[in-house]
CSV table of C-alpha atoms in Angstrom, one decimal:
chain,number,residue,atom,x,y,z
Z,684,MET,CA,28.8,12.8,-64.5
Z,685,MET,CA,26.1,15.3,-63.5
Z,686,THR,CA,23.5,13.2,-65.2
Z,687,ASP,CA,24.5,10.0,-63.5
Z,688,ARG,CA,24.5,11.7,-60.1
Z,689,ARG,CA,20.9,13.0,-60.8
Z,690,VAL,CA,19.8,9.5,-61.8
Z,691,ARG,CA,21.2,8.0,-58.6
Z,692,VAL,CA,19.5,10.6,-56.5
Z,693,ALA,CA,16.2,10.1,-58.2
Z,694,VAL,CA,16.5,6.3,-57.8
Z,695,MET,CA,17.3,6.7,-54.1
Z,696,ALA,CA,14.3,9.0,-53.6
Z,697,VAL,CA,12.0,6.5,-55.3
Z,698,LEU,CA,13.4,3.6,-53.1
Z,699,ALA,CA,12.9,5.7,-50.0
Z,700,VAL,CA,9.2,6.4,-50.9
Z,701,LEU,CA,8.7,2.7,-51.6
Z,702,LEU,CA,10.3,1.6,-48.3
Z,703,CYS,CA,8.3,4.2,-46.4
Z,704,GLY,CA,5.1,2.9,-48.0
Z,705,ALA,CA,6.1,-0.7,-47.2
Z,706,GLY,CA,6.8,0.2,-43.6
Z,707,MET,CA,3.4,1.7,-43.2
Z,708,LEU,CA,1.7,-1.4,-44.6
Z,709,LEU,CA,3.7,-3.7,-42.4
Z,710,ARG,CA,3.4,-1.7,-39.2
Z,711,PRO,CA,0.0,-3.2,-38.1
Z,712,LEU,CA,1.6,-6.6,-38.5
Z,713,VAL,CA,4.6,-5.7,-36.4
Z,714,ILE,CA,3.1,-3.3,-33.9
Z,715,PRO,CA,-0.7,-3.6,-33.5
Z,716,ASP,CA,-2.3,-0.2,-33.5
Z,717,ASN,CA,-4.7,-1.2,-30.7
Z,718,GLU,CA,-2.0,-2.5,-28.4
Z,719,SER,CA,-2.4,-0.9,-25.0
Z,720,ALA,CA,0.3,-0.1,-22.4
Z,721,PRO,CA,0.8,-2.7,-19.7
Z,722,ALA,CA,-1.1,-2.1,-16.5
Z,723,VAL,CA,0.9,-0.3,-13.8
Z,724,LEU,CA,-0.7,-2.4,-11.0
Z,725,ASN,CA,-2.7,-5.6,-11.2
Z,726,PRO,CA,-6.0,-5.9,-9.4
Z,727,THR,CA,-4.4,-7.6,-6.3
Z,728,GLU,CA,-1.9,-4.8,-6.0
Z,729,ILE,CA,-4.5,-2.1,-6.4
Z,730,GLY,CA,-6.8,-3.7,-3.8
Z,731,PHE,CA,-4.0,-4.1,-1.3
Z,732,THR,CA,-2.8,-0.6,-1.9
Z,733,GLN,CA,-6.2,0.9,-1.4
Z,734,ASP,CA,-6.8,-1.1,1.8
Z,735,MET,CA,-3.4,-0.4,3.3
Z,736,LEU,CA,-4.0,3.3,2.6
Z,737,ALA,CA,-7.2,3.3,4.6
Z,738,HIS,CA,-5.4,1.2,7.3
Z,739,HIS,CA,-2.5,3.7,7.6
Z,740,GLN,CA,-4.9,6.7,7.6
Z,741,GLN,CA,-6.6,5.3,10.7
Z,742,ALA,CA,-3.3,4.9,12.4
Z,743,LEU,CA,-2.8,8.7,12.0
Z,744,VAL,CA,-6.2,9.3,13.5
Z,745,MET,CA,-5.2,7.3,16.6
Z,746,VAL,CA,-2.0,9.3,17.0
Z,747,GLN,CA,-4.0,12.5,16.6
Z,748,ARG,CA,-6.5,11.4,19.3
Z,749,LEU,CA,-3.8,10.5,21.8
Z,750,ASP,CA,-3.6,12.7,24.9
Z,751,THR,CA,-0.7,15.1,24.6
Z,752,GLY,CA,0.1,14.7,28.2
Z,753,VAL,CA,1.1,11.0,28.0
Z,754,ASP,CA,4.6,9.7,28.9
Z,755,PRO,CA,7.3,11.1,26.5
Z,756,SER,CA,8.3,7.5,25.5
Z,757,ILE,CA,4.7,6.8,24.3
Z,758,ARG,CA,4.5,10.2,22.6
Z,759,GLN,CA,7.8,9.4,20.8
Z,760,LEU,CA,6.6,6.0,19.7
Z,761,ALA,CA,3.4,7.5,18.4
Z,762,GLN,CA,5.3,10.2,16.5
Z,763,GLN,CA,7.5,7.5,14.9
Z,764,ILE,CA,4.5,5.6,13.8
Z,765,SER,CA,2.9,8.7,12.4
Z,766,ASP,CA,6.1,9.8,10.5
Z,767,THR,CA,6.6,6.3,8.9
Z,768,GLN,CA,3.0,5.9,7.9
Z,769,ARG,CA,2.8,9.4,6.4
Z,770,VAL,CA,5.7,8.6,4.1
Z,771,GLU,CA,4.1,5.3,3.1
Z,772,ILE,CA,0.7,7.0,2.5
Z,773,GLY,CA,2.4,9.2,0.0
Z,774,THR,CA,3.8,6.2,-1.8
Z,775,LEU,CA,0.5,4.4,-1.8
Z,776,LEU,CA,-1.3,7.4,-3.2
Z,777,GLY,CA,1.3,7.8,-5.9
Z,778,TRP,CA,0.9,4.2,-7.1
Z,779,LEU,CA,-2.9,4.6,-7.2
Z,780,ARG,CA,-2.6,7.8,-9.2
Z,781,LEU,CA,-0.2,6.1,-11.7
Z,782,ALA,CA,-2.7,3.2,-12.0
Z,783,ASN,CA,-5.6,5.7,-12.4
Z,784,ALA,CA,-7.3,3.9,-9.5
Z,785,SER,CA,-9.5,5.3,-6.8
Z,786,PRO,CA,-7.9,5.8,-3.4
Z,787,THR,CA,-10.9,4.1,-1.8
Z,788,ASN,CA,-11.7,0.4,-2.1
Z,789,PRO,CA,-15.5,-0.1,-2.4
Z,790,HIS,CA,-15.0,-3.7,-1.3
Z,791,PRO,CA,-12.3,-4.0,1.3
Z,792,MET,CA,-10.2,-7.1,1.2
Z,793,SER,CA,-11.9,-8.3,-2.0
Z,794,TRP,CA,-8.4,-8.8,-3.4
Z,795,MET,CA,-8.3,-11.9,-1.3
Z,796,SER,CA,-10.7,-14.5,-2.7
Z,797,ALA,CA,-11.4,-17.7,-0.8
Z,798,MET,CA,-9.2,-19.7,-3.1
Z,799,ASP,CA,-6.3,-17.3,-2.6
Z,800,MET,CA,-6.5,-17.5,1.2
Z,801,PRO,CA,-3.2,-18.9,2.4
Z,802,ALA,CA,-3.3,-22.2,4.2
Z,803,GLY,CA,-3.2,-21.9,7.9
Z,804,HIS,CA,-4.3,-18.3,7.8
Z,805,ASP,CA,-4.4,-16.8,11.2
Z,806,HIS,CA,-7.9,-15.3,11.5
Z,807,ALA,CA,-7.4,-14.6,15.2
Z,808,ALA,CA,-4.6,-12.2,14.3
Z,809,MET,CA,-7.1,-10.4,12.0
Z,810,ALA,CA,-9.3,-8.9,14.7
Z,811,SER,CA,-11.7,-6.5,13.1
Z,812,SER,CA,-14.7,-4.4,14.0
Z,813,ALA,CA,-18.2,-5.1,12.8
Z,814,ALA,CA,-17.9,-1.9,10.6
Z,815,THR,CA,-15.0,-3.2,8.4
Z,816,THR,CA,-13.5,-6.3,7.0
Z,817,MET,CA,-10.0,-5.0,7.3
Z,818,PRO,CA,-8.0,-6.6,10.1
Z,819,GLY,CA,-7.1,-4.6,13.2
Z,820,MET,CA,-9.2,-1.6,12.5
Z,821,ALA,CA,-10.7,0.2,15.5
Z,822,THR,CA,-14.4,1.0,15.8
Z,823,MET,CA,-15.6,4.6,16.1
Z,824,ARG,CA,-16.6,3.8,19.7
Z,825,GLU,CA,-13.0,2.8,20.4
Z,826,LEU,CA,-11.6,5.9,18.8
Z,827,ASP,CA,-13.9,8.1,20.8
Z,828,ALA,CA,-12.8,6.3,24.0
Z,829,LEU,CA,-9.2,7.1,23.0
Z,830,SER,CA,-10.1,10.7,22.5
Z,831,ALA,CA,-11.6,10.9,26.0
Z,832,ALA,CA,-8.8,8.9,27.8
Z,833,LYS,CA,-6.2,10.8,29.7
Z,834,GLY,CA,-2.8,10.0,31.3
Z,835,SER,CA,-2.0,6.3,31.9
Z,836,ASP,CA,-5.5,5.2,30.7
Z,837,ALA,CA,-4.7,6.9,27.3
Z,838,GLU,CA,-1.3,5.3,27.2
Z,839,SER,CA,-2.7,1.8,27.8
Z,840,LEU,CA,-5.6,2.2,25.4
Z,841,PHE,CA,-3.4,3.6,22.6
Z,842,LEU,CA,-0.9,0.8,23.0
Z,843,GLN,CA,-3.7,-1.8,22.9
Z,844,LEU,CA,-5.5,-0.3,19.8
Z,845,MET,CA,-2.2,0.3,17.9
Z,846,LEU,CA,-0.8,-3.1,18.7
Z,847,ARG,CA,-4.0,-4.8,17.3
Z,848,HIS,CA,-3.9,-2.4,14.4
Z,849,HIS,CA,-0.2,-3.3,13.6
Z,850,THR,CA,-1.0,-7.0,14.0
Z,851,GLY,CA,-3.7,-6.6,11.4
Z,852,GLY,CA,-1.5,-4.6,9.1
Z,853,VAL,CA,1.2,-7.2,9.3
Z,854,SER,CA,-1.3,-9.9,8.5
Z,855,MET,CA,-2.5,-8.0,5.4
Z,856,ALA,CA,1.1,-7.4,4.2
Z,857,LYS,CA,2.0,-11.1,4.6
Z,858,ASP,CA,-1.0,-12.0,2.5
Z,859,ALA,CA,-0.1,-9.5,-0.2
Z,860,ASP,CA,3.5,-10.8,-0.1
Z,861,LYS,CA,2.2,-14.3,-0.8
Z,862,LEU,CA,-0.2,-13.2,-3.6
Z,863,ILE,CA,2.0,-10.8,-5.4
Z,864,GLY,CA,4.8,-12.3,-7.5
Z,865,SER,CA,7.3,-9.4,-7.7
Z,866,GLY,CA,7.6,-5.6,-8.0
Z,867,PRO,CA,7.6,-2.5,-5.8
Z,868,VAL,CA,4.2,-3.3,-4.1
Z,869,LYS,CA,5.6,-6.6,-2.9
Z,870,GLU,CA,8.8,-5.0,-1.6
Z,871,SER,CA,6.8,-2.4,0.2
Z,872,ALA,CA,4.6,-5.0,1.8
Z,873,ARG,CA,7.7,-6.8,3.0
Z,874,ALA,CA,9.1,-3.5,4.5
Z,875,MET,CA,5.8,-3.0,6.3
Z,876,ILE,CA,6.0,-6.5,7.8
Z,877,THR,CA,9.5,-5.7,9.2
Z,878,GLU,CA,8.8,-2.2,10.6
Z,879,GLN,CA,5.4,-2.9,12.0
Z,880,SER,CA,6.5,-6.2,13.6
Z,881,GLN,CA,9.3,-4.3,15.3
Z,882,GLU,CA,6.9,-1.6,16.6
Z,883,ALA,CA,4.5,-4.3,17.7
Z,884,GLY,CA,7.2,-5.9,19.8
Z,885,ILE,CA,7.9,-2.6,21.5
Z,886,MET,CA,4.2,-2.1,22.2
Z,887,THR,CA,3.9,-5.6,23.6
Z,888,LEU,CA,6.7,-4.9,26.1
Z,889,LEU,CA,5.2,-1.5,27.1
Z,890,LEU,CA,1.9,-3.1,27.8
Z,891,ALA,CA,3.6,-5.9,29.8
Z,892,GLN,CA,5.4,-3.2,31.9
Z,893,ARG,CA,2.0,-1.7,32.7
Z,894,GLY,CA,0.4,-5.0,33.5
Z,895,VAL,CA,-2.1,-4.5,30.7
Z,896,GLN,CA,-3.3,-7.4,28.4
Z,897,PRO,CA,-3.4,-6.9,24.6
Z,898,LEU,CA,-6.8,-6.7,22.9
Z,899,SER,CA,-8.0,-10.0,21.5
């Protein structure tokens, strides 16, 4: 009895060694050793995320440069924009860290090639300064003018600049929605379209109440 048991144990040990060796030999065929993990973000998602990060950061600069003595309703709107975009900036930075990508895009809007440009694209809605290719961005001269403006002049200029800024941001997000198949970046772009369109509607009404025309 004891001898038979020892024989069975020895046989099982030999089989285990053989199976282990076979598994090591077959492993490269089943799971390639050089297989890399799938990319967290594709190039389009990285480019959009980088550009929207810069876009959001300028919105915070506008809020910071707004005269503290403006009408409380304007100040409240500015704070709402600041709070929302700060949260989104955190999300955008998190995605770029996961993707091991730079937070700065050396070639803004390069994620949109000419062949990817959606039909009927509204270039007029993408008002941009000579210093950047991102839509809706203010120039340094405009930002300086906002810093110097006071009272009702500051309110009007802030609404004009932020409305153009939001219009450009919505345009970028719509383009990203069309180019990105699925995933969290696409969902975030859609959320930006909704929230910034709503805020743009409010700013349009406030400008109309003041008899001020939006910037072209």
